[in-house]
Coordinates of C-alpha atoms and ligand atoms in Angstrom, one line a residue:
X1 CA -14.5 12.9 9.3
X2 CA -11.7 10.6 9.7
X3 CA -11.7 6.8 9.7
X4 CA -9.1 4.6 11.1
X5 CA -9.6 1.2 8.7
X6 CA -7.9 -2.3 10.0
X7 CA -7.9 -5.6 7.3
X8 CA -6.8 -8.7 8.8
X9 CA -8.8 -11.3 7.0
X10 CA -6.3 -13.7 5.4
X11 CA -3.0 -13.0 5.5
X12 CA -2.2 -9.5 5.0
X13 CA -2.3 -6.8 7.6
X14 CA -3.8 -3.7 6.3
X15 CA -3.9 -0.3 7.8
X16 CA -5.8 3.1 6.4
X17 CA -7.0 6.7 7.6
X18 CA -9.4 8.2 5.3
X19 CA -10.6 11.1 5.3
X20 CA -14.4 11.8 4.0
X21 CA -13.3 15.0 2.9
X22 CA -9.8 14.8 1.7
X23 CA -9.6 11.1 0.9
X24 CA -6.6 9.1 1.8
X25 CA -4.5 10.3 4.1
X26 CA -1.8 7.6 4.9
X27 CA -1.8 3.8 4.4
X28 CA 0.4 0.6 5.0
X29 CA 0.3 -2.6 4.0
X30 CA 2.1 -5.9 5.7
X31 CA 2.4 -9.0 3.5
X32 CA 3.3 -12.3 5.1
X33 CA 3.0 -14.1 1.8
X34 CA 7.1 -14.9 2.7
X35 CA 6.1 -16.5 5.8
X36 CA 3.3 -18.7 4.2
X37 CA 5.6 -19.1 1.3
X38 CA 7.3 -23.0 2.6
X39 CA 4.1 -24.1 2.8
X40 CA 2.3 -23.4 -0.4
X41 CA -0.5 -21.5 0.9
X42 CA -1.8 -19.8 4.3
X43 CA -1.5 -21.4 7.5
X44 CA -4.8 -19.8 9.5
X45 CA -2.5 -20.0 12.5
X46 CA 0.6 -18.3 11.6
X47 CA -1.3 -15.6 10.0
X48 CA -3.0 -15.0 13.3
X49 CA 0.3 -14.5 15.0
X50 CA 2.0 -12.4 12.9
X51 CA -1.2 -10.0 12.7
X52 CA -0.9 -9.7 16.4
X53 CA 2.8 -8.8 15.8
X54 CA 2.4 -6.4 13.0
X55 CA -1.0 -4.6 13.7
X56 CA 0.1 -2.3 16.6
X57 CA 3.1 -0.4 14.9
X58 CA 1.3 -0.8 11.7
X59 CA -1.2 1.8 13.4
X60 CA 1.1 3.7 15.0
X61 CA 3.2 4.7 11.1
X62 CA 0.2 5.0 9.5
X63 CA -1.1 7.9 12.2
X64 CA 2.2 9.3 12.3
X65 CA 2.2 9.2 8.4
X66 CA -0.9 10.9 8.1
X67 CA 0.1 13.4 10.8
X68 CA -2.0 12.6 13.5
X69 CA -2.4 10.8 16.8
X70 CA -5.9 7.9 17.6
X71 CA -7.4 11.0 19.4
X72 CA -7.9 13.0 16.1
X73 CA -9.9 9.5 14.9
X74 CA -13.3 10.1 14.5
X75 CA -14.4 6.2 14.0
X76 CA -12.5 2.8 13.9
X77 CA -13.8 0.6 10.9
X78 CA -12.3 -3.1 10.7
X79 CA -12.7 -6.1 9.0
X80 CA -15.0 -8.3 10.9
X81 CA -15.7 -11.2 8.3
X82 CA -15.5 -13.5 5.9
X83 CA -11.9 -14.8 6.6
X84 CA -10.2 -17.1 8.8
X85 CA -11.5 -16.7 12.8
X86 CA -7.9 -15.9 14.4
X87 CA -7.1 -13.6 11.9
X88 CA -10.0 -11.5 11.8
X89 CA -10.7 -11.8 15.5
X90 CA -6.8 -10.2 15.6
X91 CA -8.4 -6.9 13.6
X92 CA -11.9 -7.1 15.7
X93 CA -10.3 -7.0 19.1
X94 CA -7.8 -3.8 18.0
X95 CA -10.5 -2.1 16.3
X96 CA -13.5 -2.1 18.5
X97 CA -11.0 -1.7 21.6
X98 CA -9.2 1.4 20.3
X99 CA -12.9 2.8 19.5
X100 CA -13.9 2.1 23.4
X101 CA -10.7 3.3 24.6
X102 CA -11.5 6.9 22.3
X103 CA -15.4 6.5 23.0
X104 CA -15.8 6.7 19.1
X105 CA -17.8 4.6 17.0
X106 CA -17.0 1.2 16.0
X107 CA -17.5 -0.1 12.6
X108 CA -17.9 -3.7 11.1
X109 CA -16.8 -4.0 7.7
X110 CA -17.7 -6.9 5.0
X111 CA -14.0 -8.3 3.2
X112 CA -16.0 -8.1 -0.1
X113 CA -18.2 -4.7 0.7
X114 CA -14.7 -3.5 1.0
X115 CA -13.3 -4.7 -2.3
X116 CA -16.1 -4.0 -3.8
X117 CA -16.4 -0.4 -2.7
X118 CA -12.5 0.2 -3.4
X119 CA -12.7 1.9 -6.9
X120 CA -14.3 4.8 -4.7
X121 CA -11.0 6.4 -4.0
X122 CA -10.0 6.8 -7.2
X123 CA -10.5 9.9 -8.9
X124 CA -12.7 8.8 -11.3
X125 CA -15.5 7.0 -9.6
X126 CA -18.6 5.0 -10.6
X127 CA -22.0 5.7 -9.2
X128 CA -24.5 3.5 -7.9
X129 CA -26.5 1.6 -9.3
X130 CA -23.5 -0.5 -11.2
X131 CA -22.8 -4.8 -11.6
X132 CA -20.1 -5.7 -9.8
X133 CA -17.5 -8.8 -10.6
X134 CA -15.8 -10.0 -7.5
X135 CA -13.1 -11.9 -8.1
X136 CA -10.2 -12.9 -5.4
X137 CA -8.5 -15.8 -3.8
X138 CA -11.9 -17.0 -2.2
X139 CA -14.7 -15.5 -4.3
X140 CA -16.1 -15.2 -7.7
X141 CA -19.4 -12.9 -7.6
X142 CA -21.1 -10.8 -10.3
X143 CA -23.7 -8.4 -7.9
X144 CA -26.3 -6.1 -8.7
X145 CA -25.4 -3.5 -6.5
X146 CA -28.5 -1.1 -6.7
X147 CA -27.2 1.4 -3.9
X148 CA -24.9 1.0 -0.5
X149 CA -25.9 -2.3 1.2
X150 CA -28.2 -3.4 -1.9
X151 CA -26.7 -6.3 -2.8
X152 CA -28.1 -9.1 -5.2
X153 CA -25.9 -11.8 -6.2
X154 CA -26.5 -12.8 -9.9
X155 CA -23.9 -15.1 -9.9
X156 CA -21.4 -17.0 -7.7
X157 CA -18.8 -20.0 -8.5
X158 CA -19.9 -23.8 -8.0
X159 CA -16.5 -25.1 -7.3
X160 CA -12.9 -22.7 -7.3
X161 CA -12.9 -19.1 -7.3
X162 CA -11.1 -18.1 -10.2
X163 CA -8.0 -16.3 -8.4
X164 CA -8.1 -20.3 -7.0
X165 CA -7.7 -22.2 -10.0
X166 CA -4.9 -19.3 -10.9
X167 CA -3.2 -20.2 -7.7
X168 CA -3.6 -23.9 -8.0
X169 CA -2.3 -23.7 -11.4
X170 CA 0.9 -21.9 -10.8
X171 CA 1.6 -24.1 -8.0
X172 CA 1.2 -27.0 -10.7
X173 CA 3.7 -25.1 -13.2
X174 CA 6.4 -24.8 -9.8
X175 CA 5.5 -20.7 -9.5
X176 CA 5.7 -19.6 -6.3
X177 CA 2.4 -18.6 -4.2
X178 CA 0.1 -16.9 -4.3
X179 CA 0.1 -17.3 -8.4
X180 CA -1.8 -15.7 -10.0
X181 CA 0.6 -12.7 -10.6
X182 CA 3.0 -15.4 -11.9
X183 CA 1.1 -16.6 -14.3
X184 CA 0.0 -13.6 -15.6
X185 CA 4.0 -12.6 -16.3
X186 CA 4.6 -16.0 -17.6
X187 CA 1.5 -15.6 -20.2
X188 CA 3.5 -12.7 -21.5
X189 CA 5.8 -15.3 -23.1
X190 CA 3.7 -17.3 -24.3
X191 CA 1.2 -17.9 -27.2
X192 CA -2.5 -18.5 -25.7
X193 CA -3.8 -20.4 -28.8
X194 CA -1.2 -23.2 -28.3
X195 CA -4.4 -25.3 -26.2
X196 CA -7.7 -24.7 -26.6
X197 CA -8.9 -25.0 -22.6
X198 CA -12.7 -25.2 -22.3
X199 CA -14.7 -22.0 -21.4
X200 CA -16.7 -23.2 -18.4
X201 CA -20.5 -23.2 -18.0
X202 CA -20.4 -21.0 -21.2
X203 CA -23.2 -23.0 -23.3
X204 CA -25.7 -22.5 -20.2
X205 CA -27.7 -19.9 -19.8
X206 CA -27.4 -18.5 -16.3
X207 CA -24.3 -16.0 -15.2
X208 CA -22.6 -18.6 -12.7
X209 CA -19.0 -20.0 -12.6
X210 CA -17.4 -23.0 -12.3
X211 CA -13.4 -23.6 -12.6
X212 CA -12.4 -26.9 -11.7
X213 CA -12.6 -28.4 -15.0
X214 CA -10.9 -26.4 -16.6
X215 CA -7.8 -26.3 -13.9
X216 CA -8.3 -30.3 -14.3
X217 CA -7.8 -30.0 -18.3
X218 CA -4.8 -27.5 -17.5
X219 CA -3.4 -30.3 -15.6
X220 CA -3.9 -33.3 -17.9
X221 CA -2.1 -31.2 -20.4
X222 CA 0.3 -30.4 -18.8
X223 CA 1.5 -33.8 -18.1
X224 CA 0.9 -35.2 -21.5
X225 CA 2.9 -32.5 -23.1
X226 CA 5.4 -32.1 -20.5
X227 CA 6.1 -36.2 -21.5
X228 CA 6.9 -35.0 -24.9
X229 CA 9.6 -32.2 -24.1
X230 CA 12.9 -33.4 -24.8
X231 CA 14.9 -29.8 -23.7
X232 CA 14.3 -27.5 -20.7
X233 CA 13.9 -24.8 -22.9
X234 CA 11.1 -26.6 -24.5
X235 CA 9.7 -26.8 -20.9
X236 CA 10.1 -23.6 -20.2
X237 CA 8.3 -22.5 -23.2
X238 CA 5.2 -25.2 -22.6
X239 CA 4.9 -23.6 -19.0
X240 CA 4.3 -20.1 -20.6
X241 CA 2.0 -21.5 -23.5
X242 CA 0.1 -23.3 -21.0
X243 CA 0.0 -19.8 -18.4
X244 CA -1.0 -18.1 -21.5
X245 CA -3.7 -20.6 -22.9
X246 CA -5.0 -20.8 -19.4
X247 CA -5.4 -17.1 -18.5
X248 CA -7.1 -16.7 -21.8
X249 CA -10.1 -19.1 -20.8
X250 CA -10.5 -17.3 -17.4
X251 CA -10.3 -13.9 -19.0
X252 CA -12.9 -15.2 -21.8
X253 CA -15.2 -16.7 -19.0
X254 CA -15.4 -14.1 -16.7
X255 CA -15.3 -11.4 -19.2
X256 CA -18.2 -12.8 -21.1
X257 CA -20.2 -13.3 -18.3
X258 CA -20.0 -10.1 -17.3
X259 CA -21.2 -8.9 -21.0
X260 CA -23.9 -11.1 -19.9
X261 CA -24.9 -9.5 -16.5
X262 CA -24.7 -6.1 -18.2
X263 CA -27.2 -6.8 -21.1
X264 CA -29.6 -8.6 -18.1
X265 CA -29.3 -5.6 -15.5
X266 CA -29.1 -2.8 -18.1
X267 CA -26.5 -1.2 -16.3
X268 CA -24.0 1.2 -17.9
X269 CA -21.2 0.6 -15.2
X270 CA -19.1 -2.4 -14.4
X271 CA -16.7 -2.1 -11.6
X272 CA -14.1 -5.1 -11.3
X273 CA -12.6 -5.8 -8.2
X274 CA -10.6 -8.3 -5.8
X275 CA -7.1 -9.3 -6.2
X276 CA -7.6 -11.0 -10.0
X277 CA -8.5 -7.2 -10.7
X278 CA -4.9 -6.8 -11.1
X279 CA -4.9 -9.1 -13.9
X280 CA -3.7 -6.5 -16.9
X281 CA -4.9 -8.8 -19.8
X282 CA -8.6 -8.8 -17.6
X283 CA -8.3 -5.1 -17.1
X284 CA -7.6 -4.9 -20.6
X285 CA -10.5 -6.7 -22.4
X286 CA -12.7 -5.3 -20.2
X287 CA -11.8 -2.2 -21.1
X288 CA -12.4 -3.0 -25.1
X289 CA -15.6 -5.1 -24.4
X290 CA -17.1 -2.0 -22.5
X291 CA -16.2 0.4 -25.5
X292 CA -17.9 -1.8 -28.2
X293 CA -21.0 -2.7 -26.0
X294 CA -21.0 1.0 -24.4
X295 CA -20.2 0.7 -21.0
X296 CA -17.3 1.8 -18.9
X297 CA -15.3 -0.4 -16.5
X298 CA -13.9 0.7 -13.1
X299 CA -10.9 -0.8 -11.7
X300 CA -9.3 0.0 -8.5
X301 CA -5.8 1.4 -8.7
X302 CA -3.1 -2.2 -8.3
X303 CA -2.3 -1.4 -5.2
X304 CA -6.0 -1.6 -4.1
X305 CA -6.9 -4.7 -6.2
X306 CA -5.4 -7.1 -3.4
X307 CA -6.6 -7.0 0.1
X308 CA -5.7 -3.4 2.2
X309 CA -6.7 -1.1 4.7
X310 CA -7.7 1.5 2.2
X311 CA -11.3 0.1 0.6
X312 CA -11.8 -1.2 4.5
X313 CA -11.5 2.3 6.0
X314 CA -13.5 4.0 2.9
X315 CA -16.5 1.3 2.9
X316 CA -16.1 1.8 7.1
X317 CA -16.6 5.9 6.2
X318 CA -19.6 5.3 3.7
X319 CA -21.6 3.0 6.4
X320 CA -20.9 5.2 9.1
X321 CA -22.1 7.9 7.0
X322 CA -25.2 5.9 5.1
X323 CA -26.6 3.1 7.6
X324 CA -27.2 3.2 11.1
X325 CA -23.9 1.9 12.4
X326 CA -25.3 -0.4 16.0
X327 CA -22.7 -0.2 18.9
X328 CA -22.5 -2.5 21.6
X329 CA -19.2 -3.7 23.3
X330 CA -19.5 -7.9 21.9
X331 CA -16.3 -8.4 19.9
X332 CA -17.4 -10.8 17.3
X333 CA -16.5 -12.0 14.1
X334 CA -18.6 -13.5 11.0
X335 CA -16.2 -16.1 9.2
X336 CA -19.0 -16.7 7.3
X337 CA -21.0 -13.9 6.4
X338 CA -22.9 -13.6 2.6
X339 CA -22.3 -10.1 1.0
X340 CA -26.4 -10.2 0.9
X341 CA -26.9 -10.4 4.3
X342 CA -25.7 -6.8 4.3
X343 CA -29.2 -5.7 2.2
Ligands
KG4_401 O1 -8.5 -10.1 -2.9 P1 -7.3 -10.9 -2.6 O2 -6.0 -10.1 -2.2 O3 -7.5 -11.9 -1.4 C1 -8.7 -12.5 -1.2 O4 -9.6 -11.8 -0.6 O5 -8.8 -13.7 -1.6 O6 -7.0 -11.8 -3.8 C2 -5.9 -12.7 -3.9 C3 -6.0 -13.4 -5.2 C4 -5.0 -14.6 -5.3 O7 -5.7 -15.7 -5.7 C5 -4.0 -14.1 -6.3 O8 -3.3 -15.1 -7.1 C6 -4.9 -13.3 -7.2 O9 -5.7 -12.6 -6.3 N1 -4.1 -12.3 -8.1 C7 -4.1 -12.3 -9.4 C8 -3.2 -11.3 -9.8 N2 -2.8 -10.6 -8.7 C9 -3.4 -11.3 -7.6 N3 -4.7 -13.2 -10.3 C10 -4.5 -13.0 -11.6 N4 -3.6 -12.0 -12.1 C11 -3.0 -11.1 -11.2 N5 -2.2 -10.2 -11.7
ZN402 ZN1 -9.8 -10.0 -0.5

């Protein structure tokens, strides 16, 4: 069976055709993090535009990519929420109109089902039942995910999500946007026990998050020190100490937490996913922390971490496949929708 998958949540324009039984078959993605770029983060607006300008011949190379034509589709799977209105009604109105125009089902896909169902086209899989850390520009979840739509969340963020307070952060340090893959080069220069930054909501019991402190202490020490430097290579080097020092607490935090969830739940498998998934230093302590405390980490491939079309069009396949898929002809979209409204 083959699934057409359309992302258009936020500000990249994702297209995928999987394949249930040969996996992916083509894939493109569209960035308009250049176009966003003046303005220090995404204009909903502008991103709703340029999906409408990109989505079309974004469909049309990945089919002829993947050798086909829409006919040879068997169903249309698109993102239909959480994310900005315009962009995802952009994806909603392609997707479910290109499954009435082939009379094939329609599919609507969760952003974060998506991400989180990602490390499923890798070779090496995990299995259900598994914990789950979310972690993107707009979320920060660890979730019990007991089997394909069985979603408990064990813990969410009070305030920033952490790939947030990575993005704010750069943006303080003059990196360009989105950050956090900025300040994860810039850590490589620098030495993370310069500061000390606090390791939020760590004394409390409980598997929650919270980042704002700590991207309020990253500021205040910034400016203090930044007072102090009397060459630009000193500020140079204070940038990376602080990118460093920084990264370290959110790699702590979330990394601990997790160590956390695992002992509660019992589970053997942690998959990591969402754009701070690409975080190397994350992917890397995970990695260790699993093989002292016996339990393996999945990651998607870098490519995947960040939104695509990919993890849309393979979580599309698996609910087409595993739930009873509704169809009607409503184009709708959930800007807010919780991942456990899915159970
Ligand atoms: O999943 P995603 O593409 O979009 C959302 O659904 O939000 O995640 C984007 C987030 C941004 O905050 C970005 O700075 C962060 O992922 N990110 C990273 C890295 N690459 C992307 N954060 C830390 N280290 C990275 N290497
Ligand atoms: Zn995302």
């Amino acid at each position: 069976m083959k699934i057409l998958g359309i992302e258009s949540s936020c500000d990249e324009t994702g297209i995928a055709i999987y394949d249930t039984e040969a996996g992916l078959l083509a894939d493109h993605l569209y960035s308009q993090v250049e176009l966003h770029a003046e303005y220090g983060g995404v204009v909903p607006e502008l991103a709703s535009r340029d999906h409408v300008r990109k989505i079309v011949p974004l469909i049309q190379q990945t089919c002829a990519d993947a050798e086909l034509t829409l006919p040879d589709i068997d169903a249309v799977a698109y993102t239909a929420g959480p994310g900005l209105v315009g962009a995802l009604l952009v994806g909603s109105c392609v997707g479910k109109s290109i499954a009435w125009a082939l009379d094939k089902p329609a599919v609507e896909v969760h952003h974060m089902e998506g991400h989180l169902l990602a490390p499923l086209l890798e070779a090496d899989k995990p299995s259900f039942p598994f914990l789950c850390l979310l972690v993107s520009g707009g979320h920060t979840l660890l979730v019990d995910v007991q089997a394909l739509g069985q979603y408990q969340i064990l813990g969410d963020t009070l305030d920033d999500a952490a790939g947030e307070a990575f993005d704010k952060t750069a943006k303080m340090l003059g990196l360009p946007y989105p950050g956090g893959r900025y300040i994860a080069e810039l850590a490589e220069q620098g030495d993370d026990q310069r500061f000390k930054f606090p390791r939020p909501m760590m004394n409390r019991p409980g598997l929650d998050f919270s980042f704002s402190g700590l991207k309020t202490h990253t500021r205040v020490t910034w400016e203090q020190a930044r007072e102090h430097c009397t060459t630009e290579a000193e500020v140079q080097q204070l940038k990376a100490d602080i990118a460093a020092s920084f990264q370290l607490a959110v790699i702590d935090t979330l990394s601990k937490k997790c160590l956390r969830g695992i002992k509660q739940t019992g589970h053997r498998q942690l998959v990591i996913s969402g754009g701070v998934s690409a975080n190397l230093s994350l992917r890397e302590t995970l990695g260790q922390m699993g093989a002292k405390h016996r339990f393996k980490s999945f990651f998607p491939s870098l490519k995947y971490c960040t939104d695509n079309g990919a993890m849309i069009a393979v979580a599309g396949a698996m609910r087409f496949m595993h739930k009873d898929v509704p169809q009607d002809t409503l184009i709708k979209a959930h800007p807010r929708w919780s991942l456990e409204a899915l159970s």
